Coordinates of C-alpha atoms and ligand atoms in Angstrom, one line a residue:
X1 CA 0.0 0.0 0.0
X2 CA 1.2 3.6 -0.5
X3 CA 2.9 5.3 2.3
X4 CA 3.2 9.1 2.3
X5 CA 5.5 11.0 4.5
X6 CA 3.0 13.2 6.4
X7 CA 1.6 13.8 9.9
X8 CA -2.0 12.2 9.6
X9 CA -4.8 13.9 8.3
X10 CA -7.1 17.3 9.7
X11 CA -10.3 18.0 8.3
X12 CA -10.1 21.7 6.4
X13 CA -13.9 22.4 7.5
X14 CA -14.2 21.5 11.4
X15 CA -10.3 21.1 12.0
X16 CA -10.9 17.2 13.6
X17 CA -7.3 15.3 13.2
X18 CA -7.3 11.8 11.7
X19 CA -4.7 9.1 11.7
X20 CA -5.7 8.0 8.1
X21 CA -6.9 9.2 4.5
X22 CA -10.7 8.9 4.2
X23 CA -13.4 10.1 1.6
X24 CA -15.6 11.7 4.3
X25 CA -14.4 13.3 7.6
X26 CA -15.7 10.9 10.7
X27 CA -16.1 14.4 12.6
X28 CA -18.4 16.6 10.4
X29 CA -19.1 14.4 7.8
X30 CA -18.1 16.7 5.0
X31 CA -16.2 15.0 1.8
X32 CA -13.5 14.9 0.8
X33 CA -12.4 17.5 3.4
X34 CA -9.3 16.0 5.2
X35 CA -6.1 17.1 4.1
X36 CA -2.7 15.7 5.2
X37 CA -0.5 17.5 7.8
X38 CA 2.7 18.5 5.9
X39 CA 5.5 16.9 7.8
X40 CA 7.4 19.1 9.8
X41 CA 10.7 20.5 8.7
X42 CA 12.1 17.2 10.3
X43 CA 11.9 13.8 9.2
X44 CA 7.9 13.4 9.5
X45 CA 6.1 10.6 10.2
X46 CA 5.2 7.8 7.4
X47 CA 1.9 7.1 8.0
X48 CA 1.3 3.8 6.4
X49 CA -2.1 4.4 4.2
X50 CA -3.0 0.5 4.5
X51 CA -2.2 -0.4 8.1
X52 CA 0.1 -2.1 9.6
X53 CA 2.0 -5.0 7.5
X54 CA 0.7 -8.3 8.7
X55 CA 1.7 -12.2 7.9
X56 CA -0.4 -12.9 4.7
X57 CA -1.8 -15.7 6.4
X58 CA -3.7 -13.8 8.8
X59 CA -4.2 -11.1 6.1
X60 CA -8.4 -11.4 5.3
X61 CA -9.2 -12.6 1.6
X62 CA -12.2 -11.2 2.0
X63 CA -13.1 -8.6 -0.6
X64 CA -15.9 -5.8 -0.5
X65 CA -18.9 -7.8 -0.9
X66 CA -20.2 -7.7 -4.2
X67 CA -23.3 -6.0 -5.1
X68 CA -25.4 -7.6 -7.9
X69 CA -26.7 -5.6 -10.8
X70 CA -29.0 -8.0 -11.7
X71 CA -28.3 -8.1 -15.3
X72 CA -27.6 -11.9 -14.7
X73 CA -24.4 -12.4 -17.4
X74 CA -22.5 -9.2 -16.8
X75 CA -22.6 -10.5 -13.0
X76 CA -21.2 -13.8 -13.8
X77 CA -18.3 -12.1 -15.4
X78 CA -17.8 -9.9 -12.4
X79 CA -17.9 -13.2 -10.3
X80 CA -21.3 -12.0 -8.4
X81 CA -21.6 -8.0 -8.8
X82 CA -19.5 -4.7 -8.5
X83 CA -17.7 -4.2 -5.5
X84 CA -18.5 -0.4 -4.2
X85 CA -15.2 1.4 -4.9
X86 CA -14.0 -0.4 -7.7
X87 CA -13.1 0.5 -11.2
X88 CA -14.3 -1.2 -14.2
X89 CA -13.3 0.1 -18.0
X90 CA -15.6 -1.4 -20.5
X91 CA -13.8 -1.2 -24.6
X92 CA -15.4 -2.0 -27.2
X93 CA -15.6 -0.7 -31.2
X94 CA -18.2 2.2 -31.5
X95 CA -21.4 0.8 -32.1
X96 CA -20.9 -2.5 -30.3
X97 CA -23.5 -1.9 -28.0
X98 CA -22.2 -0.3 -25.0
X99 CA -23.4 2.5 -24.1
X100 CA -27.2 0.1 -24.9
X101 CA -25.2 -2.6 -22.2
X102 CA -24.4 0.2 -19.5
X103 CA -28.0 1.9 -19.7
X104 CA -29.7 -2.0 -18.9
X105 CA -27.1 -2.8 -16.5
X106 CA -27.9 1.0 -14.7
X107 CA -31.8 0.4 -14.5
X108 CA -30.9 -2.9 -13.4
X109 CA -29.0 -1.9 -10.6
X110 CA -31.7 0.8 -9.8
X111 CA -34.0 -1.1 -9.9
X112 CA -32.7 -3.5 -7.3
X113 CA -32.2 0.0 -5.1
X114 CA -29.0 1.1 -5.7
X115 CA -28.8 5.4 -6.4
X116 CA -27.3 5.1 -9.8
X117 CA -25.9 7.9 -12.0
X118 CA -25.1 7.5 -15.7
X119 CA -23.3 10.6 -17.0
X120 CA -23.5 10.8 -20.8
X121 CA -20.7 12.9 -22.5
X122 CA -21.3 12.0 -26.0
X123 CA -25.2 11.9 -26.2
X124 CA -27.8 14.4 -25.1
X125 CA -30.4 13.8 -22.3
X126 CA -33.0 13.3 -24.5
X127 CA -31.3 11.3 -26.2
X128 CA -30.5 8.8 -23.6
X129 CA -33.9 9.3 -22.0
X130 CA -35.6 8.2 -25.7
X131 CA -32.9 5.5 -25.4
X132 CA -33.7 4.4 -22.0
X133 CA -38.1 4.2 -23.0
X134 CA -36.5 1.9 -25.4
X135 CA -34.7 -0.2 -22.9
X136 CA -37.7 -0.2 -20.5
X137 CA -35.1 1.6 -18.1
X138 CA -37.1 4.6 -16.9
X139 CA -36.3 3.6 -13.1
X140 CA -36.8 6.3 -10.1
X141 CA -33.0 5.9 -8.8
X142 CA -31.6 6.2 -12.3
X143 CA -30.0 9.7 -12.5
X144 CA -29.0 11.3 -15.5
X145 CA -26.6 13.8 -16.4
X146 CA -24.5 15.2 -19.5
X147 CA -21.3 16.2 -19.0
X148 CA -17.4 16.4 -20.8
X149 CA -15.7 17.9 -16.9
X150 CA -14.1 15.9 -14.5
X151 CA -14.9 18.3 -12.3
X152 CA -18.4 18.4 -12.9
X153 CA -18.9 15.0 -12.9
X154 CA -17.6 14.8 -9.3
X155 CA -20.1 17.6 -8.7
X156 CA -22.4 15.4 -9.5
X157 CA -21.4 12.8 -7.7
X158 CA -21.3 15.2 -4.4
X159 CA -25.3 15.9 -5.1
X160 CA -26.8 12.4 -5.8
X161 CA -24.5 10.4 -4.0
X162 CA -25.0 7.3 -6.2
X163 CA -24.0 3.7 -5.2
X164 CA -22.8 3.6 -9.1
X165 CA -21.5 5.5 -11.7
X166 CA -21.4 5.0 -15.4
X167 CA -19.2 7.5 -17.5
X168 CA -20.1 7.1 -21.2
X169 CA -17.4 7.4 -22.3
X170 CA -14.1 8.5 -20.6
X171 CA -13.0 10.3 -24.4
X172 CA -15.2 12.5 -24.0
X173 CA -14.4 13.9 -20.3
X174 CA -12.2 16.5 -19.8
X175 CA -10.1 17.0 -16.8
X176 CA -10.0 20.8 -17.0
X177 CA -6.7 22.3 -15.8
X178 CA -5.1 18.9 -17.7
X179 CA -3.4 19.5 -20.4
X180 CA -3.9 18.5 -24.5
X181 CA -7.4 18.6 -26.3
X182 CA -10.6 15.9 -24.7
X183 CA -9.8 12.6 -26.1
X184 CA -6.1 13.2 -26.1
X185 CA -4.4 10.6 -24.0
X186 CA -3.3 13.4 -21.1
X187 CA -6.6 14.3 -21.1
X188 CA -8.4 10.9 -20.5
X189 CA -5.6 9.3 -18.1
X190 CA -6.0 12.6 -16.1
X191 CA -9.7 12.7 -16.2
X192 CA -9.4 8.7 -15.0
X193 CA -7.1 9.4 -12.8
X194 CA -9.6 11.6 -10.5
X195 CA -12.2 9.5 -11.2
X196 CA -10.5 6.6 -9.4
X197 CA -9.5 8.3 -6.5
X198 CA -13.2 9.0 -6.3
X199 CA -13.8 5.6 -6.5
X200 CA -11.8 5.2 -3.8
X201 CA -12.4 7.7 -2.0
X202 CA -16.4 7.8 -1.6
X203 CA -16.8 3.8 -2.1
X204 CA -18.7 4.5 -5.0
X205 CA -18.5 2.1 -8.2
X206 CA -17.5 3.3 -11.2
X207 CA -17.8 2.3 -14.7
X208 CA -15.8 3.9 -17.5
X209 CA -17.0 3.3 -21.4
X210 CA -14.3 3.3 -23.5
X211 CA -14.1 3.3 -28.0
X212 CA -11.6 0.8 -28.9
X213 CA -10.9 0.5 -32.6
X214 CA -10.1 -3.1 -33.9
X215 CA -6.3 -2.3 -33.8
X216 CA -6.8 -0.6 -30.2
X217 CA -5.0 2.3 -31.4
X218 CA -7.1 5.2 -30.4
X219 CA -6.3 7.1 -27.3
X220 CA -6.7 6.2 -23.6
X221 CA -8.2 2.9 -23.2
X222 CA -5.2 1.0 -23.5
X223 CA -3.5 3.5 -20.9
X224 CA -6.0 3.0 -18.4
X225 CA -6.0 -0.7 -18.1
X226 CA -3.3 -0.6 -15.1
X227 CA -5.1 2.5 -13.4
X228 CA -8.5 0.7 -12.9
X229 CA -9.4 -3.1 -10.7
X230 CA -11.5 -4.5 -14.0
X231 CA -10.9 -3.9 -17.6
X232 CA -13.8 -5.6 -19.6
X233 CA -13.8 -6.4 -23.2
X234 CA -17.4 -6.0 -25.6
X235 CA -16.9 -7.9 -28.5
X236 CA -19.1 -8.9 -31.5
X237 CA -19.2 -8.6 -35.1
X238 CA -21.8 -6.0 -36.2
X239 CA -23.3 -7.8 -38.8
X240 CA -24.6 -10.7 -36.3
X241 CA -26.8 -10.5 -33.2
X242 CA -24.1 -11.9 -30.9
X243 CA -22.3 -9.9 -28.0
X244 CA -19.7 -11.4 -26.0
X245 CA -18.5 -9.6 -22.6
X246 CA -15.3 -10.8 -22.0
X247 CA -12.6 -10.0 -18.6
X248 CA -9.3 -9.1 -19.8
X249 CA -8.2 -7.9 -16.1
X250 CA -10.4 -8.5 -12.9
X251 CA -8.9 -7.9 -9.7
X252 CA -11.6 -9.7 -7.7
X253 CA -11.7 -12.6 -9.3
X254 CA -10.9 -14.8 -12.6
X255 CA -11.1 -14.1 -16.4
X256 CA -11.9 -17.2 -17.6
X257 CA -15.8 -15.8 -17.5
X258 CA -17.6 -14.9 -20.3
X259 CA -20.9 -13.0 -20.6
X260 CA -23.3 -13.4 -23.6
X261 CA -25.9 -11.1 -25.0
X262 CA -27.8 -11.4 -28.2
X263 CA -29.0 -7.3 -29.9
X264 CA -32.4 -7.6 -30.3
X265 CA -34.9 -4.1 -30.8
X266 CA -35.3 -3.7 -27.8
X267 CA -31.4 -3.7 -26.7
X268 CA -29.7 -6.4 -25.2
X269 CA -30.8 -9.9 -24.4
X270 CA -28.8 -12.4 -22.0
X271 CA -28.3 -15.4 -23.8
X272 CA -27.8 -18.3 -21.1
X273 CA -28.5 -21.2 -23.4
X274 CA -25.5 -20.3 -26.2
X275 CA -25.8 -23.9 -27.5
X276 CA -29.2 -23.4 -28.8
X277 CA -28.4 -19.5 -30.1
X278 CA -25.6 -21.4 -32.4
X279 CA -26.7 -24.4 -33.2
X280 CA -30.6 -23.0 -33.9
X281 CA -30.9 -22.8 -37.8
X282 CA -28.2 -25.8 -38.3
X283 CA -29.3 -28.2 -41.1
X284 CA -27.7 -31.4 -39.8
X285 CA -26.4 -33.8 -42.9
X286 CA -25.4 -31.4 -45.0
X287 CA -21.5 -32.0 -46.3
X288 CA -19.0 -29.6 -44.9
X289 CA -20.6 -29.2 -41.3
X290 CA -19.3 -30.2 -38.4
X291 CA -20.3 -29.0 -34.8
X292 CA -17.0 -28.0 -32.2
X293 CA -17.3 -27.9 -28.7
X294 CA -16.0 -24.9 -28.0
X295 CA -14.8 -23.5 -24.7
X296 CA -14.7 -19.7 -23.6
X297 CA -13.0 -19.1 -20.8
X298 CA -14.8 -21.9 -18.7
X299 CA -17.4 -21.7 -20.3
X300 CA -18.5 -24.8 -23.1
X301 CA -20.6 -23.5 -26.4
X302 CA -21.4 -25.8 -29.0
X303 CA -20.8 -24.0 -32.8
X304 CA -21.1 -25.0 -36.3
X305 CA -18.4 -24.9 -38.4
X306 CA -19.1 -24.9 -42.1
X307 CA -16.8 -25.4 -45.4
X308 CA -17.3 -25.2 -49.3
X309 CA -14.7 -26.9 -51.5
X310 CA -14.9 -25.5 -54.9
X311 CA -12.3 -26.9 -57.5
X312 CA -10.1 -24.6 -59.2
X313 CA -7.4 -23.5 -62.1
X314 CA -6.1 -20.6 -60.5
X315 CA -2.9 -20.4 -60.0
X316 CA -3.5 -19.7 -56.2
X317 CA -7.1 -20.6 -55.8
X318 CA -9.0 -18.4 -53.1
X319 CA -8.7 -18.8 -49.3
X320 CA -11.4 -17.7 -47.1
X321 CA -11.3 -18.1 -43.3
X322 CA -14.4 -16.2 -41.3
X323 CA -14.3 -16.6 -37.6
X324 CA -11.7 -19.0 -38.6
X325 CA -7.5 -18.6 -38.1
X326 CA -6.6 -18.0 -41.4
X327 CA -3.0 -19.1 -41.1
X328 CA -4.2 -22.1 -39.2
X329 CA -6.5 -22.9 -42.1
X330 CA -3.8 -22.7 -44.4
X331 CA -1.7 -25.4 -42.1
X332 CA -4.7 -27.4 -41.6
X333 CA -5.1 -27.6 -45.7
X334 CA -1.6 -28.6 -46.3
X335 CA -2.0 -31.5 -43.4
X336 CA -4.6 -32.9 -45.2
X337 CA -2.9 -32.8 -49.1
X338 CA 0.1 -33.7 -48.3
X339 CA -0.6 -36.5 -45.2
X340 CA -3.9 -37.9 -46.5
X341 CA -4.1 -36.8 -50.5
X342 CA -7.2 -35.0 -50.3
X343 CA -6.7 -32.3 -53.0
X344 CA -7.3 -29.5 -51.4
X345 CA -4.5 -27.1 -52.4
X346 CA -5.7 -27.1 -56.1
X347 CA -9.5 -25.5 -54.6
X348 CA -11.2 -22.7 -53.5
X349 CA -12.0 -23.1 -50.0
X350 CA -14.3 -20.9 -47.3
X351 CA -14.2 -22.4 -44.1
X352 CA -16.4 -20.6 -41.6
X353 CA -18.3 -20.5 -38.0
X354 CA -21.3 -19.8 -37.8
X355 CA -23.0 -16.7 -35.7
X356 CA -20.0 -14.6 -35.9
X357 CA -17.7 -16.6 -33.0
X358 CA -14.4 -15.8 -33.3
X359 CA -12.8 -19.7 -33.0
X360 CA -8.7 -19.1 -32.9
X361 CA -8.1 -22.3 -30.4
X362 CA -6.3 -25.0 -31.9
X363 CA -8.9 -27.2 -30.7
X364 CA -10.9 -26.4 -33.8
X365 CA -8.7 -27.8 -35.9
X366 CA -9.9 -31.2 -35.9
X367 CA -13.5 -29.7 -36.7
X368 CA -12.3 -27.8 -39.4
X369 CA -10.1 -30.7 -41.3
X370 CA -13.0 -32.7 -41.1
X371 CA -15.6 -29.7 -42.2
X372 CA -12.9 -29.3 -45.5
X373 CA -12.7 -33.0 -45.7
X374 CA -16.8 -33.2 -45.5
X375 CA -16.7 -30.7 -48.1
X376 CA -14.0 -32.2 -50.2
X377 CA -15.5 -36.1 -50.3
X378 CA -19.5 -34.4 -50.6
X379 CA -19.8 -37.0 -47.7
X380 CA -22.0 -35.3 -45.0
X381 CA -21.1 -36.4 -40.8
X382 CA -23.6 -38.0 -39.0
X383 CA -25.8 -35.6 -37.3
X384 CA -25.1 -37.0 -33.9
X385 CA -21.3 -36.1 -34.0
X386 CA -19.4 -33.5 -32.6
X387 CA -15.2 -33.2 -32.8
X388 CA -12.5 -31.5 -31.6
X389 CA -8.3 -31.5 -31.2
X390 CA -5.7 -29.7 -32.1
X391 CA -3.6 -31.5 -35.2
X392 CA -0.1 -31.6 -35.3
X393 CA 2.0 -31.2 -38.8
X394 CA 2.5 -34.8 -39.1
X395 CA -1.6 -35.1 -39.1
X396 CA -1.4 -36.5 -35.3
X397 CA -4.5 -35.7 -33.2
X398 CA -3.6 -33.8 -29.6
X399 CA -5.8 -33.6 -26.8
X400 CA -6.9 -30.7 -25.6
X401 CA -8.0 -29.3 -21.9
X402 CA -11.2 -29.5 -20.6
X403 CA -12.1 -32.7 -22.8
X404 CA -14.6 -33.3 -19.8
X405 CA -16.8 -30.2 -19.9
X406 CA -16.8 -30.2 -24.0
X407 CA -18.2 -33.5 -23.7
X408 CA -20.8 -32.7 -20.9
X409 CA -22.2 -29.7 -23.3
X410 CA -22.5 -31.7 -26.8
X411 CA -24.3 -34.1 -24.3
X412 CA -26.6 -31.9 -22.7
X413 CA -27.2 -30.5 -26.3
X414 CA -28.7 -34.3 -27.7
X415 CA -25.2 -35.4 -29.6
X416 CA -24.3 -38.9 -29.1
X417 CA -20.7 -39.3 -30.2
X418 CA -17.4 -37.3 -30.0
X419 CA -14.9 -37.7 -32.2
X420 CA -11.3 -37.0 -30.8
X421 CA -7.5 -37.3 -29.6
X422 CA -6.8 -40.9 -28.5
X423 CA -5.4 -39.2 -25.0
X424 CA -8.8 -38.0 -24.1
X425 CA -9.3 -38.9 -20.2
X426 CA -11.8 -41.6 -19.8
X427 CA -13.5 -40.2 -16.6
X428 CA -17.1 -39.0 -16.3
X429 CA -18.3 -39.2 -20.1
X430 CA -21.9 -41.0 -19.7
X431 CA -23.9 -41.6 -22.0
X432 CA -21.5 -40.4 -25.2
X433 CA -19.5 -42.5 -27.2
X434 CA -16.2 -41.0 -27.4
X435 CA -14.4 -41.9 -30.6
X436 CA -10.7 -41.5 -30.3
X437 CA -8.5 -41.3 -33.2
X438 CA -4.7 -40.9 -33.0
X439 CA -4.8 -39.2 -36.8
X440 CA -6.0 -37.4 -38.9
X441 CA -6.4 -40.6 -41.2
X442 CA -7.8 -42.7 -38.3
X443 CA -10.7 -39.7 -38.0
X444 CA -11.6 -39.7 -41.5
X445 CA -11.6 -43.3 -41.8
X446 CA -13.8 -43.5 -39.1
X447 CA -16.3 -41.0 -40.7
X448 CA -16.3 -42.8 -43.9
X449 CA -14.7 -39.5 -45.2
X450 CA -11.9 -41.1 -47.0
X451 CA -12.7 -41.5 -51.0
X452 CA -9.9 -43.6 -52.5
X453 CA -6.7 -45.0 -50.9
X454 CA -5.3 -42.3 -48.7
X455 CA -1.8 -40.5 -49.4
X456 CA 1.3 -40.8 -47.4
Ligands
TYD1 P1 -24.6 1.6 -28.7 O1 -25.0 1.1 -27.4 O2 -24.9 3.1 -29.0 O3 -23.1 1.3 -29.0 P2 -21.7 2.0 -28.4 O4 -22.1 2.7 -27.2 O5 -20.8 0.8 -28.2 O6 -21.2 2.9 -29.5 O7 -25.4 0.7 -29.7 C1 -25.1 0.8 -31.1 C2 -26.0 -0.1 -31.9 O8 -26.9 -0.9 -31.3 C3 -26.8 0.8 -32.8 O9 -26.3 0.9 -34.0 C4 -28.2 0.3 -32.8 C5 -28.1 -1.0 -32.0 N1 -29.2 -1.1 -31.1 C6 -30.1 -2.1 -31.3 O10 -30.0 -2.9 -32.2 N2 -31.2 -2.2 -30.4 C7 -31.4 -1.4 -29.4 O11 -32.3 -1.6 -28.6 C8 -30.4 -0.3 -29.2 C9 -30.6 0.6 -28.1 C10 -29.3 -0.2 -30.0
MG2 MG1 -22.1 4.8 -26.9

């Protein structure tokens, strides 16, 4: 904890001394009134700011309780709630829907009767109210304010006293004797800055919207992520319905949590069954599908990935990977012409998963050599399969973590078999068959994907 050479603390309005730092003098009850007692011209006293050191094993683990919002799948990411005084920075591209996320979460919150302030800086009140009829958030303890001062904002926070505070977004405040135009990085770590020792200071919860652009170059979010206890991540492709809230830094608790929501008219819907949202409009035996048991963070979600194989005389026929690694697709291709003779490198292939999931674990792979394969051979999978494994260069299939929980969701979800590495642990499959295939060769073989004697 911080130690500062000073005296203690004396309150500037009633003069009542305090040993340590506090939002609100214990005297008079005024904010933010004590001040610290300069040293004297002699060595001063360190007071330390967090008490005494103690032996971590008799240190309390315990953290501020948390409160729940009651928007079910942004508390699941927070592990419970928001703890009061803590900082949470939510990126996201413009228009991902997060200003839409923090308005629900806000009424939420209200409604379960926490005082809750949202302070707009990029919209205009009647704006966000017409937003908020939208959003069925009209609650009594929802406050509203528009504002681009640091300053002001605290103002505001001195008059309502809210339990939680949402600044839409941090770009667009000002911290007014800072330096550099609003939206300059000065500016925004500055107006942060103040807004954490708030935080801090009053036990209030803050939120902090912050526009990310895809290469997370524009100014301030990035800098903030070591100033503030939770940085979470809103991610989706704008062209589908699904919203995924993911921790990249949480300070009470893990990031392996992930939130789903699905944009519907009337803003954001939680999504709790993600297997049905995927798998929903699948037509089962067609060639080129194959369904992945995914996993998020902990969290298991079943998705379809689809390929078309298209023959070719190009010199370098077309590649097109969508929610797909596209280096890994290109790997995955060369595994299968050159270990099993599937002639893949003389085609145009799209390889794909469906509802705009971004699948980059190598435990797709095995999915998507036998999508391509699927594709290749026109031979559809059985409709009760599911696969997954990472695949090595010589066309070997790995296992892959968590075997147990991907299993557990494609059975939940109706499939019957899983087809995948040989290594997979044995323990606590039930009732589905689990296929496992050391190869590539052994997979396709078993899927009766194989048309003619296979290459090397
Ligand atoms: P918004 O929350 O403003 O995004 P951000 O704050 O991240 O910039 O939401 C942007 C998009 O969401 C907007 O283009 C329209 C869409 N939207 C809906 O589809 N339904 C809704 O109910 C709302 C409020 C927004
Ligand atoms: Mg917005």
């Amino acid at each position: 904890m911080a130690a500062k050479r000073v005296e203690g603390y004396r309150c500037s309005s009633c003069g009542a001394p305090a040993a340590k730092w506090v939002g609100r003098c214990p005297a008079c009850e005024g904010w933010g009134t004590l001040e610290a007692v300069a040293a004297g011209t002699g060595r001063g006293v360190v007071v330390p700011l967090g008490g005494a050191a103690r032996p971590i094993a008799g240190t309390d683990a315990t953290q501020g309780a948390t409160r729940p919002t009651g928007m079910a799948e942004l508390d699941r990411v927070l592990g419970g709630g928001i703890v009061p005084g803590s900082v949470t920075l939510i990126g996201g591209e413009p228009g991902i829907g997060k200003s839409t996320l923090l308005l629900q979460a806000a009424a939420s919150a209200a409604r379960n009767g926490d005082r809750v302030l949202y302070v707009s800086g990029e919209e205009s009140a009647s704006q966000v109210r017409a937003r908020a009829e939208r959003l069925d958030a009209l609650e009594e303890d929802l406050w509203l304010a528009t504002e681009r001062e640091v300053e002001a904002v605290v103002a505001h926070l001195d008059a309502v006293a809210p339990a939680l505070v949402v600044v839409d977004s941090i770009q667009t405040i000002r911290a007014v004797e800072g330096s550099g135009p609003p939206g300059s990085v000065t500016q925004v770590r500055e107006a942060a800055v103040r807004l954490v020792a708030e935080a801090k200071a009053r036990d209030v919860a803050v939120v902090l919207v912050g526009h990310v652009t895809k290469d997370g170059s524009l100014a301030g979010p990035r800098q903030l992520e070591h100033l503030v206890d939770t940085v979470l991540s809103f991610e989706g492709d704008r062209h589908h319905a699904l919203r995924l809230l993911r921790p990249v830094k949480h300070r009470y608790g893990t990031t392996a949590e992930l939130g789903l929501f699905e944009m519907t008219g009337s803003g954001l819907a939680e999504v709790d069954d993600a297997t049905g949202l995927f798998l929903a409009d699948r037509r089962a035996g067609v060639p080129g599908s194959v369904v992945l048991p995914l996993l998020e963070g902990r969290r298991p979600l079943l998705v379809e990935i689809q390929a078309l194989v298209v023959p070719s005389r190009a010199p370098a026929p077309r590649r097109s990977a969508e929610g797909v690694d596209a280096g890994r697709l290109a790997l995955l291709l060369a595994v299968l012409h050159r270990r099993l003779g599937v002639p893949v490198l003389e085609a145009e292939v799209y390889a794909l998963a469906v509802g705009g999931v971004q699948v980059s674990q190598p435990a797709a792979d095995l999915a998507v050599v036998l999508a391509v394969a699927s594709a290749a051979t026109n031979v559809a999978l059985p409709a009760d399969v599911v696969a997954f494994g990472e695949i090595g260069l010589g066309g070997e299939v790995r296992g892959v973590r968590d075997a147990s929980r991907r299993l557990a969701e494609a059975r939940r979800a109706g499939f019957r078999r899983a087809v995948t590495a040989a290594s997979t642990p044995t323990d606590g499959v039930g009732d589905i068959e689990v296929v496992r295939v050391p190869t590539v060769a052994a997979a396709l073989a078993v899927l009766d994907l194989l048309d003619g004697p296979p290459g090397r």
